[in-house]
Coordinates of C-alpha atoms and ligand atoms in Angstrom, one line a residue:
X1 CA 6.8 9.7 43.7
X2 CA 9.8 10.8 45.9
X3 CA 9.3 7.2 48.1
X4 CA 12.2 7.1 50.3
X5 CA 13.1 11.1 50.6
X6 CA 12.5 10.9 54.0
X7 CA 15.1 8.3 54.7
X8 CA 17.3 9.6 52.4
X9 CA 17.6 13.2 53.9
X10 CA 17.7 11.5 57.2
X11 CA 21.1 9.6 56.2
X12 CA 22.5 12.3 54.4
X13 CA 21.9 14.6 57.4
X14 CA 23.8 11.5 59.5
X15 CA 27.1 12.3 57.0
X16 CA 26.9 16.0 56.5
X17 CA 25.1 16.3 53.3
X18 CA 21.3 17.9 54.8
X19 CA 21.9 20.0 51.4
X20 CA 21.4 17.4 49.3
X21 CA 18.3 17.1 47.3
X22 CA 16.2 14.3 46.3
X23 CA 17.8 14.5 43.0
X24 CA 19.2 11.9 41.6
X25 CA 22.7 11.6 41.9
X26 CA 24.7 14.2 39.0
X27 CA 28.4 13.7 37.4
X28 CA 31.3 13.6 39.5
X29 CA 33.5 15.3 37.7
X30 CA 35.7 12.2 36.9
X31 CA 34.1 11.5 33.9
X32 CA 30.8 9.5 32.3
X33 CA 32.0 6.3 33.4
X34 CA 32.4 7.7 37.3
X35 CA 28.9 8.7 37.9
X36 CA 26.9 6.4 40.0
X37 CA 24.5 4.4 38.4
X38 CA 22.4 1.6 39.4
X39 CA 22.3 -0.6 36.9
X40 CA 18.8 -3.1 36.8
X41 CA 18.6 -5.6 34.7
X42 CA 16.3 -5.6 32.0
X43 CA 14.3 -8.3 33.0
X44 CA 13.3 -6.9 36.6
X45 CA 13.1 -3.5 35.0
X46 CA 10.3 -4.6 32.4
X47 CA 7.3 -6.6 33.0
X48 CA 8.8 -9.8 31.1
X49 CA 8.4 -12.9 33.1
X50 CA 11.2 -13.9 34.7
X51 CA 13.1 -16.9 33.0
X52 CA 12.9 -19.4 36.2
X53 CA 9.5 -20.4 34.9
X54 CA 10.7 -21.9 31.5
X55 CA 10.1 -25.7 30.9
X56 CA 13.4 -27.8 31.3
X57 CA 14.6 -29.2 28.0
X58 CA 14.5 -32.8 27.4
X59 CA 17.5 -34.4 28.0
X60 CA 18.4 -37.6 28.1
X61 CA 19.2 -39.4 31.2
X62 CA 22.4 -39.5 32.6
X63 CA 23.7 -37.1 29.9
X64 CA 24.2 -33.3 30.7
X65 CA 22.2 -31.8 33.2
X66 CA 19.4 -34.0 34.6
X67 CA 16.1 -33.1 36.7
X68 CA 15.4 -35.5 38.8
X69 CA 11.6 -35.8 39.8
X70 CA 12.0 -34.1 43.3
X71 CA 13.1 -31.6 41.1
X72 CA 17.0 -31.8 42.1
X73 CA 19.3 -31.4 39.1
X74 CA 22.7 -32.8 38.5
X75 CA 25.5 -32.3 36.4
X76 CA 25.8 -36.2 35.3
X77 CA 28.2 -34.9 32.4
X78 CA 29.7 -31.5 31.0
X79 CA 28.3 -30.0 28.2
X80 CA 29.0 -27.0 26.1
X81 CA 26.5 -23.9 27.3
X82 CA 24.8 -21.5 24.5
X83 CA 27.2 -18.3 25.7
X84 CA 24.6 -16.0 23.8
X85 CA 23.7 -13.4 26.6
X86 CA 19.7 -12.7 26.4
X87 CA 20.1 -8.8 27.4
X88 CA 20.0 -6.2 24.6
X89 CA 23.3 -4.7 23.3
X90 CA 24.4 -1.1 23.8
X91 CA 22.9 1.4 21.5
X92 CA 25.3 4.6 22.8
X93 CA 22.5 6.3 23.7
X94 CA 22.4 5.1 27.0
X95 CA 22.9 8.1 29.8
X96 CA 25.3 5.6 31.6
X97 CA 28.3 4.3 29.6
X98 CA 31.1 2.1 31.1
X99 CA 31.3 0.0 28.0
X100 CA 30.5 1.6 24.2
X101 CA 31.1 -2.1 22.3
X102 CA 31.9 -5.8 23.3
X103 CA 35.2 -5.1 22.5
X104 CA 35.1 -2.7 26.0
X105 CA 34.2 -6.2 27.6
X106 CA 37.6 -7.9 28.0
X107 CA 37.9 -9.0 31.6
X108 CA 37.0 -12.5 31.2
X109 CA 35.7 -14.5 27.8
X110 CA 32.0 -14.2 25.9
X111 CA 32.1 -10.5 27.1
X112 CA 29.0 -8.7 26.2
X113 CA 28.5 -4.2 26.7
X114 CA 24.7 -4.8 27.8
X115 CA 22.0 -2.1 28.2
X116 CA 19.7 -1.3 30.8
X117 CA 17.3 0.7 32.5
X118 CA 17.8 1.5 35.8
X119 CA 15.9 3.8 38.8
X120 CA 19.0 6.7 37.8
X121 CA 18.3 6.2 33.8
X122 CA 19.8 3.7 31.0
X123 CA 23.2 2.6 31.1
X124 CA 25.7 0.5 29.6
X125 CA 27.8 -2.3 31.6
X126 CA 29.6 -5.8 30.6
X127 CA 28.0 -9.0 31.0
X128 CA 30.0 -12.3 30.7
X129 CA 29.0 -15.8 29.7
X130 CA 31.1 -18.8 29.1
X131 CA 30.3 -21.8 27.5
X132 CA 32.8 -24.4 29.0
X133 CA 34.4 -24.8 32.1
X134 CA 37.1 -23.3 31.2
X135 CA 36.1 -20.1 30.4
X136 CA 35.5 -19.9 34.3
X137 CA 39.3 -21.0 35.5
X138 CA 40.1 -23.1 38.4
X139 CA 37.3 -24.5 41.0
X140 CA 34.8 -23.4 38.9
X141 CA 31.9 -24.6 36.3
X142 CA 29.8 -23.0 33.3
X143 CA 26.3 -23.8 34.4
X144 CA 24.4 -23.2 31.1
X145 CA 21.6 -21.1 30.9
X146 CA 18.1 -22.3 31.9
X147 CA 18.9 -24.8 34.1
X148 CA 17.1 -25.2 37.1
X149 CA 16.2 -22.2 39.1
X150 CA 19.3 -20.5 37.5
X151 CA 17.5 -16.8 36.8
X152 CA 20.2 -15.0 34.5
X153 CA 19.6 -14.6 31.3
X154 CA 22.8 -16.1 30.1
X155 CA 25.1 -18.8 31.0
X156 CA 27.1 -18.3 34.6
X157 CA 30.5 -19.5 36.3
X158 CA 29.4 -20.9 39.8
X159 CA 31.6 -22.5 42.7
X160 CA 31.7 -26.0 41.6
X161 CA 33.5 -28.8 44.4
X162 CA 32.7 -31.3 41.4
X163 CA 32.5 -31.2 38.1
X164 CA 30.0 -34.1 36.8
X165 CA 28.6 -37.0 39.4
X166 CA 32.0 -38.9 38.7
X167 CA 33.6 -36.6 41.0
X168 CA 31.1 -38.1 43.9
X169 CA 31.2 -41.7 44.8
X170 CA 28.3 -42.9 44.8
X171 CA 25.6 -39.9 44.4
X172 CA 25.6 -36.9 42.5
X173 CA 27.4 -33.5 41.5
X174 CA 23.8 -31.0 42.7
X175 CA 23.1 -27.8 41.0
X176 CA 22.4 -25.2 43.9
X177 CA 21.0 -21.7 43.3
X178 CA 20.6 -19.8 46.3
X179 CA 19.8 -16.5 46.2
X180 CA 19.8 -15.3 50.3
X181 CA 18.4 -11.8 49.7
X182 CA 21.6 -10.4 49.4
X183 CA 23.4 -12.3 46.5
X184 CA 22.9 -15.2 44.3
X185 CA 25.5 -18.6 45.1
X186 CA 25.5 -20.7 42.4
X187 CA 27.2 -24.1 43.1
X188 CA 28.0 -27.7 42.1
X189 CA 28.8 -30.0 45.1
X190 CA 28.2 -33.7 45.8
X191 CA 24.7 -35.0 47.5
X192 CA 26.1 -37.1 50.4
X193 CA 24.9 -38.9 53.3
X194 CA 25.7 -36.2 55.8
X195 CA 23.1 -33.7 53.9
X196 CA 20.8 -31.9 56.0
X197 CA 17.8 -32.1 53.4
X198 CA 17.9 -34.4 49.9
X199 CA 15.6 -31.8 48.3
X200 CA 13.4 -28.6 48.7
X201 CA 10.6 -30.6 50.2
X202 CA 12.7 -31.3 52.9
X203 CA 12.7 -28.0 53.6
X204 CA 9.3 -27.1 53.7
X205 CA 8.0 -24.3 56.0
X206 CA 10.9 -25.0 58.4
X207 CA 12.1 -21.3 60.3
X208 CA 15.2 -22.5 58.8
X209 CA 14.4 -22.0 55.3
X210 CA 12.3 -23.5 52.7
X211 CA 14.9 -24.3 49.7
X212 CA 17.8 -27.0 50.0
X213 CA 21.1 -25.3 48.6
X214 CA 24.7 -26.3 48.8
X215 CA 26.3 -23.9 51.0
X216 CA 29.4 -23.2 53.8
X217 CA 32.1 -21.1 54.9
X218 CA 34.3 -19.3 51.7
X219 CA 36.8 -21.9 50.9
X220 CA 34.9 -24.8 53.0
X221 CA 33.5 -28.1 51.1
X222 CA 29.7 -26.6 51.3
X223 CA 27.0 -29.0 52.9
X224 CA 23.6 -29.2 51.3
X225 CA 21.3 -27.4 53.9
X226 CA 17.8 -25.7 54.2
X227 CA 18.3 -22.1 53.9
X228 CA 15.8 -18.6 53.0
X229 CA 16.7 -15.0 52.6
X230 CA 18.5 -14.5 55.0
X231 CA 19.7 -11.3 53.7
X232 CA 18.6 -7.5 53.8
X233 CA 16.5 -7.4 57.0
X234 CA 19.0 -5.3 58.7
X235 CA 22.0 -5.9 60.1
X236 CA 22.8 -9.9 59.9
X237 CA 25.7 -11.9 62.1
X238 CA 28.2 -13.1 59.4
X239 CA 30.4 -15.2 60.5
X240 CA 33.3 -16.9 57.8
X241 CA 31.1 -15.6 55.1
X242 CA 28.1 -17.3 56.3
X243 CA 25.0 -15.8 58.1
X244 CA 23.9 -17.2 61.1
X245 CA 21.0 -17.4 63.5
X246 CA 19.9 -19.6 66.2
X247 CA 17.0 -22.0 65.4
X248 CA 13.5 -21.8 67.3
X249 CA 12.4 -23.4 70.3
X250 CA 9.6 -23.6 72.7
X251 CA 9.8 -20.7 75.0
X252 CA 7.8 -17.6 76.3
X253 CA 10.3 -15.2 77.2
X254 CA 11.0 -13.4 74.3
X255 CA 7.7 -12.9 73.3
X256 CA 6.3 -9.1 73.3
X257 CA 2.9 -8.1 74.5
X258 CA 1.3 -8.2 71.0
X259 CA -1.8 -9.5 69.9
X260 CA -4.3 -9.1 66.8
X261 CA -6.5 -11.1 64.9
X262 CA -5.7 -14.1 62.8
X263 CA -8.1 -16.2 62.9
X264 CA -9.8 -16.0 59.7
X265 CA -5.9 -17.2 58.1
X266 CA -6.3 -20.8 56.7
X267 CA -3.9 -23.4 58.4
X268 CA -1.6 -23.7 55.5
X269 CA -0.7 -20.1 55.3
X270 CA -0.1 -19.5 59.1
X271 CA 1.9 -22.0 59.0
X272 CA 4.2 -20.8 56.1
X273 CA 3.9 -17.0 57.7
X274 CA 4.3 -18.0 60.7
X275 CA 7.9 -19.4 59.1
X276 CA 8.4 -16.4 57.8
X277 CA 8.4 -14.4 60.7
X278 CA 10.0 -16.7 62.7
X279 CA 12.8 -16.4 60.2
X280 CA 13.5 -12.8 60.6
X281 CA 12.8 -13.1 64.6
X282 CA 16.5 -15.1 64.4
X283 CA 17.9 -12.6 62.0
X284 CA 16.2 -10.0 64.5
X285 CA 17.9 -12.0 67.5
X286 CA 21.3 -12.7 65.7
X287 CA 21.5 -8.4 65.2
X288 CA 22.2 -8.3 69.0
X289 CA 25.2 -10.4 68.7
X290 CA 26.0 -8.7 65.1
X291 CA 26.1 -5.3 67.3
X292 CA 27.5 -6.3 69.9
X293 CA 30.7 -7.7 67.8
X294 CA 30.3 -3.8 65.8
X295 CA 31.0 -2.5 69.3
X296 CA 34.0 -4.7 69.7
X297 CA 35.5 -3.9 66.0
X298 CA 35.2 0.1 66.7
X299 CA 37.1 -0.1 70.3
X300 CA 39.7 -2.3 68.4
X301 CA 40.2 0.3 65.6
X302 CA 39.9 3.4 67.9
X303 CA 36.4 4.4 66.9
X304 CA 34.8 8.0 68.6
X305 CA 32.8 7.4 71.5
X306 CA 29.9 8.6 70.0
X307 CA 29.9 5.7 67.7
X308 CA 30.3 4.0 70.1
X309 CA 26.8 4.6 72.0
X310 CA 24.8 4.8 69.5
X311 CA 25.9 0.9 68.6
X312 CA 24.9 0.0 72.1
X313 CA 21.5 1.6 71.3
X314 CA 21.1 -0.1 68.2
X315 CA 22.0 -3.7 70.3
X316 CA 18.8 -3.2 72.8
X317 CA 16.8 -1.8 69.7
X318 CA 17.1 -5.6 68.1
X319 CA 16.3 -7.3 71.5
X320 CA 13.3 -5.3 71.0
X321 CA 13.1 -6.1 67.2
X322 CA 13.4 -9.9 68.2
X323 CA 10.5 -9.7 70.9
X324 CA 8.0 -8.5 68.7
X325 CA 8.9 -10.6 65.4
X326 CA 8.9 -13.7 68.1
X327 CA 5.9 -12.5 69.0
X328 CA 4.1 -12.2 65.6
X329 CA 6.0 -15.6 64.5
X330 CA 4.2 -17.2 68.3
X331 CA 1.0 -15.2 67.5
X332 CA 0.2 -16.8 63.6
X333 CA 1.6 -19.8 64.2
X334 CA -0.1 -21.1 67.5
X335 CA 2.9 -21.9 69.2
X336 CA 5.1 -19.9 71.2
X337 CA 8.6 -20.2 70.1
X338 CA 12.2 -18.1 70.7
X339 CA 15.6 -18.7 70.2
X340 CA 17.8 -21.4 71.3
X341 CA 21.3 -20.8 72.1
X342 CA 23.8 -18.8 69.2
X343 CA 27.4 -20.2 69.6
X344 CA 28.5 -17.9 66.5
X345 CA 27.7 -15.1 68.8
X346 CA 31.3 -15.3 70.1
X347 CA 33.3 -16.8 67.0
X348 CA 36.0 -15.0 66.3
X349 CA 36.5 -11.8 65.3
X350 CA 37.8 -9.8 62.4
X351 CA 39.6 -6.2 62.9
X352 CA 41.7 -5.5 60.3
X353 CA 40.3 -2.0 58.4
X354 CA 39.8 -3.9 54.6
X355 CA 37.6 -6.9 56.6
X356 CA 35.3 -3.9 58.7
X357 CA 34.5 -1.4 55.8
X358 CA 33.8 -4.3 53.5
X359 CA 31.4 -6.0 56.0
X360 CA 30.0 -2.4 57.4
X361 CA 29.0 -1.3 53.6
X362 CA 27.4 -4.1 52.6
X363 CA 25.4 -5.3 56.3
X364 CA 25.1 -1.4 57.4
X365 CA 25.2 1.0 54.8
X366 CA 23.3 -1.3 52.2
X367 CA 21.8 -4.1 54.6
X368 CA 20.6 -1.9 57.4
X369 CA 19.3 1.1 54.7
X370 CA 17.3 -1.4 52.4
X371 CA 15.9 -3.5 56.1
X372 CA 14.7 -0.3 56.6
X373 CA 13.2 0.5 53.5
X374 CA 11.6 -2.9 53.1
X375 CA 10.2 -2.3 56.9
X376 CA 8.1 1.1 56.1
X377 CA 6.6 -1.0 52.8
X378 CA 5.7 -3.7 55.3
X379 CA 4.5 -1.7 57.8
X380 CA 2.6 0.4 55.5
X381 CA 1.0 -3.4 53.6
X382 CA -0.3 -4.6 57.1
X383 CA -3.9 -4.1 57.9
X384 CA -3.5 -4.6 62.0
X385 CA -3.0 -1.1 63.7
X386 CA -1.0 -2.6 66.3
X387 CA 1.0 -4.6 64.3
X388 CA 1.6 -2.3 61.8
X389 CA 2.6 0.0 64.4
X390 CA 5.2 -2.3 66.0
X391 CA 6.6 -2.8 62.3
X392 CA 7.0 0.6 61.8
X393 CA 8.7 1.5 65.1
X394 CA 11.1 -1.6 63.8
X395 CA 11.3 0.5 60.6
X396 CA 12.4 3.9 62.5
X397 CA 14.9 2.0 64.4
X398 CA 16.6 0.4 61.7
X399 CA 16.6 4.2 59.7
X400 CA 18.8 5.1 62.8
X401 CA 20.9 2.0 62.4
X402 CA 21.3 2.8 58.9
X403 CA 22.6 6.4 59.8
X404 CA 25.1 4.7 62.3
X405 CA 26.5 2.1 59.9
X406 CA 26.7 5.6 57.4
X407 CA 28.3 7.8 60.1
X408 CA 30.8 5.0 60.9
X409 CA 31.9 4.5 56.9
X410 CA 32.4 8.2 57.2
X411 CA 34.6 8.0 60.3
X412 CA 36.0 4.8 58.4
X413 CA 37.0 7.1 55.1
X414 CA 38.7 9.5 57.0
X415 CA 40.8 8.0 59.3
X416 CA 41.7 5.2 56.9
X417 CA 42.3 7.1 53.9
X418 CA 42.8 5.0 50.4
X419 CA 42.6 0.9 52.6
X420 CA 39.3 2.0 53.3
X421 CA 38.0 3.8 50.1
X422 CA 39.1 1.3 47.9
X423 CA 37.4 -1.4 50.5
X424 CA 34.3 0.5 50.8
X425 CA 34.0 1.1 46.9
X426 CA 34.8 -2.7 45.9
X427 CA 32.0 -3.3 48.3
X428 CA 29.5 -0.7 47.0
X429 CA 30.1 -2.7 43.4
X430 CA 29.5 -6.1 45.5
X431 CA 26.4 -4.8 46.7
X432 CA 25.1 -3.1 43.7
X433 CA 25.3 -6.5 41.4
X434 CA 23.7 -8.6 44.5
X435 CA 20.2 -6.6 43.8
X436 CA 19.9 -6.7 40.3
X437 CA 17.9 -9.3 40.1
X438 CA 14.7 -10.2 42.6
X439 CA 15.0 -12.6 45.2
X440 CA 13.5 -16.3 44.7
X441 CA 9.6 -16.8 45.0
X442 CA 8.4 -17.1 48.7
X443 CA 6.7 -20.1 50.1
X444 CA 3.8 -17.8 50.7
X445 CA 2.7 -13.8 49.7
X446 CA 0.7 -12.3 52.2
X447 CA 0.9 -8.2 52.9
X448 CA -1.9 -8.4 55.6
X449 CA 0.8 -10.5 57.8
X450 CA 3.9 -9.0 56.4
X451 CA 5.0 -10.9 53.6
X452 CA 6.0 -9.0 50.3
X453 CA 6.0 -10.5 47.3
X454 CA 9.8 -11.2 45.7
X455 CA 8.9 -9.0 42.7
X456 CA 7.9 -6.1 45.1
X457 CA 10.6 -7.0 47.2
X458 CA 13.2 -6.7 44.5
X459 CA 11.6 -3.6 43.2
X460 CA 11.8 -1.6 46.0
X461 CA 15.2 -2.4 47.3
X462 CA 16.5 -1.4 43.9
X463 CA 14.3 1.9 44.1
X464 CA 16.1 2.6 47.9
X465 CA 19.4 1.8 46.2
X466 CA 18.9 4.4 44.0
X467 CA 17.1 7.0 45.5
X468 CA 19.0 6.4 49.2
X469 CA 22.0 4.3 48.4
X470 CA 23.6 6.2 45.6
X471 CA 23.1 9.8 46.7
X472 CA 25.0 8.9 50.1
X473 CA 27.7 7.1 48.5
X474 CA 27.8 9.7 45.8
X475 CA 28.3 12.6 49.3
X476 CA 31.0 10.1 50.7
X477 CA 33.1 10.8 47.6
X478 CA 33.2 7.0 46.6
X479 CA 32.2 6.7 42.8
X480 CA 32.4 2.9 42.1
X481 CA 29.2 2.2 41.0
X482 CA 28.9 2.7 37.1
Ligands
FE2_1 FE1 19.0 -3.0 62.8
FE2_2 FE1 16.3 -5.0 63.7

């Protein structure tokens, strides 16, 4: 089934291409290697169970990686990872080649030409491993394979501010793996006192997030903090790298006039639901400033004006967005809530071309064109008419949004010329490898209410990256993905 045709043709029209079929993307002309693919991993491609549920391996304590019983693991030692990479090699009959052999796979040690099968057909593509440290280089570890939540099927190089709990006085170098919807972070930094939350119970059902991760701004010591996916439900304010939203407090005007049934939910999942929506209310809330600061970048660079107002549009769309996800957040979870105030809405603000396309492919062209994809499921999955109706005028919004952000890479390419390009298709490849895997188990599955499963979840944003994603990168002339 042809899922997303209709938001596909709709973004194509938005950059020219009404032509275009539903087809999946053909050859470019420049060559196997050039066509774009979207590669899935194996494991979210098949019905194998994903690794994160494998039982820890005995270790001794205070040797290696430990689990602590609140479930925490540190790094008390280094160790030597297995580098073996658990994906199946390339046969060469893949349709998709940009590696034949291992030998193709060069860019950084333990270099593996994988297979695949993605929404576009099988392909080939490197994988890397490492089994030591310093297979990774400076300011970085090898966390091995099967620890913790860690889902790849091989070992990884993460961010590490330590290297083993020597490195923190007192406490302990903490394995973090956050995956925010958008990309996984996986990092080793010290526990210390200043920590927001010691472990994942901390966390909770809080709006804030219900895992405890290690994370800051790029090049910032990061802070051990609740966080939740925070990604991919449209257009998020980033701000240093980070994404950012105000947290929830008492108050009834942001609330719109919504109301359905819920009383036959049990306590424990309104609660966690409730979370949930109050979660993307923020995101929903922080849009305003993210559009507002998009209207501020295109006057900078000398943007058209009808870029212009249809940014201004999409800025009272998300007030509206906010109101209702406040409202369903207020409605579920028996208390009506809003935002507090969003400093970040004014931090400073990047212009330079590289810094815009970068942030406007992956938080328009792929954030805003996914939000929307994942809003039609969700509008479709709830039983309410009302609410379901609300959801899907969210959905139709953020389809226009999509076709802005689109409109504006298009404007971008052209009066830019190669700065731009080259920006856009570095972050077309950034974007492509964030979704290869699914995002990390909810606190709570509930379609009813409005909260998709992480399977479904990552299955249908890699469906809209293939079926909407690809063809509209493949009309813009940008051929990065392989
Ligand atoms: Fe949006
Ligand atoms: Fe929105």
């Amino acid at each position: 089934m042809d899922r997303y045709r209709s938001l596909r043709l709709s973004l194509l029209v938005a950059i020219g291409g009404a032509a275009c079929s539903a087809s999946p993307p053909a050859s470019s002309g420049a060559g196997e290697g050039a066509v774009v693919a979207i590669p899935t991993s194996p494991a979210s491609a098949t019905a194998e169970p994903p690794p994160d549920g494998e039982p820890e391996p005995e270790k001794p304590k205070g040797i290696g990686w430990v689990t602590e019983k609140n479930g925490n693991i540190h790094r008390a030692t280094r160790v030597t990872c297995d580098a073996t990479i658990d994906i199946p090699a390339c046969t060469g009959t893949e349709k998709h080649q940009s590696c034949k052999t291992d030998a193709d796979c060069t860019e950084h040690p333990h270099g593996k030409c994988t297979s695949g099968v993605g929404q576009v057909g099988t392909y080939c593509g490197c994988t890397y491993s490492c089994e030591t440290d310093d297979d990774c280089g400076s300011g970085k570890a090898c966390i091995c394979k099967g620890t913790g939540a860690l889902r790849a099927r091989h070992a990884v190089c993460g961010d590490a501010s330590c290297g083993t709990d020597a490195d923190c006085k007192g406490s302990t170098c903490g394995l973090s793996t956050y995956f925010n919807g958008c990309y996984e972070q996986v990092t080793l930094a010290c526990r210390t006192k200043e920590d927001k939350c010691k472990s994942d119970a901390d966390c909770g059902i809080s709006p804030l997030g219900s895992s405890c991760v290690a994370t800051g701004p790029r090049g910032a010591k990061p802070t051990w903090q609740c966080a939740s996916m925070s990604c991919v439900i449209g257009r998020p304010l980033v701000v240093e790298g980070e994404v950012r939203a105000a947290r929830p407090r008492a108050r009834a005007d942001w609330r719109a006039p919504l109301v359905f049934d819920v009383e036959h939910l049990a306590a424990p999942a309104r609660e966690a639901i409730a979370a949930h929506h109050a979660a993307i209310a923020a995101m929903e809330h922080a849009s305003i400033a993210s559009f507002a600061r998009f209207s501020l970048q295109l006057l900078a660079l000398g943007a058209p004006a009808e870029l212009l107002a249809e940014a201004q549009t999409a800025a009272r769309d998300e007030v509206e967005h906010a109101r209702v996800e406040y409202a369903i957040a207020s409605r579920i979870g028996g208390r009506i809530i809003g935002p507090d105030k969003l400093p970040d809405a004014t931090a400073r603000l990047a212009t330079d071309v590289v810094s815009f396309v970068e942030s406007l492919v992956v938080e328009g062209c792929v954030g805003e064109t996914l939000g929307a994809a994942e809003g039609q499921e969700v509008a479709r999955a709830v039983k309410d008419e009302g609410l379901g109706a609300a959801l899907a005028q969210i959905a139709e919004e953020e389809a226009r949004h999509a076709a802005l952000a689109w409109k504006t890479l298009q404007w971008a390419l052209d009066a830019f010329g190669d700065e731009a390009r080259e920006a856009a298709a570095r972050a077309f490849e950034r974007a492509r490898a964030m979704h290869e895997k699914d995002p990390p188990k909810m606190p709570v599955e509930n379609e009813e209410f409005g909260v998709l499963g992480a399977r479904t979840l990552g299955a249908l944003r890699r469906q809209a990256l293939c079926e909407v994603v690809a063809p509209c990168v493949q009309k813009l002339g940008l051929v990065a993905w392989s």
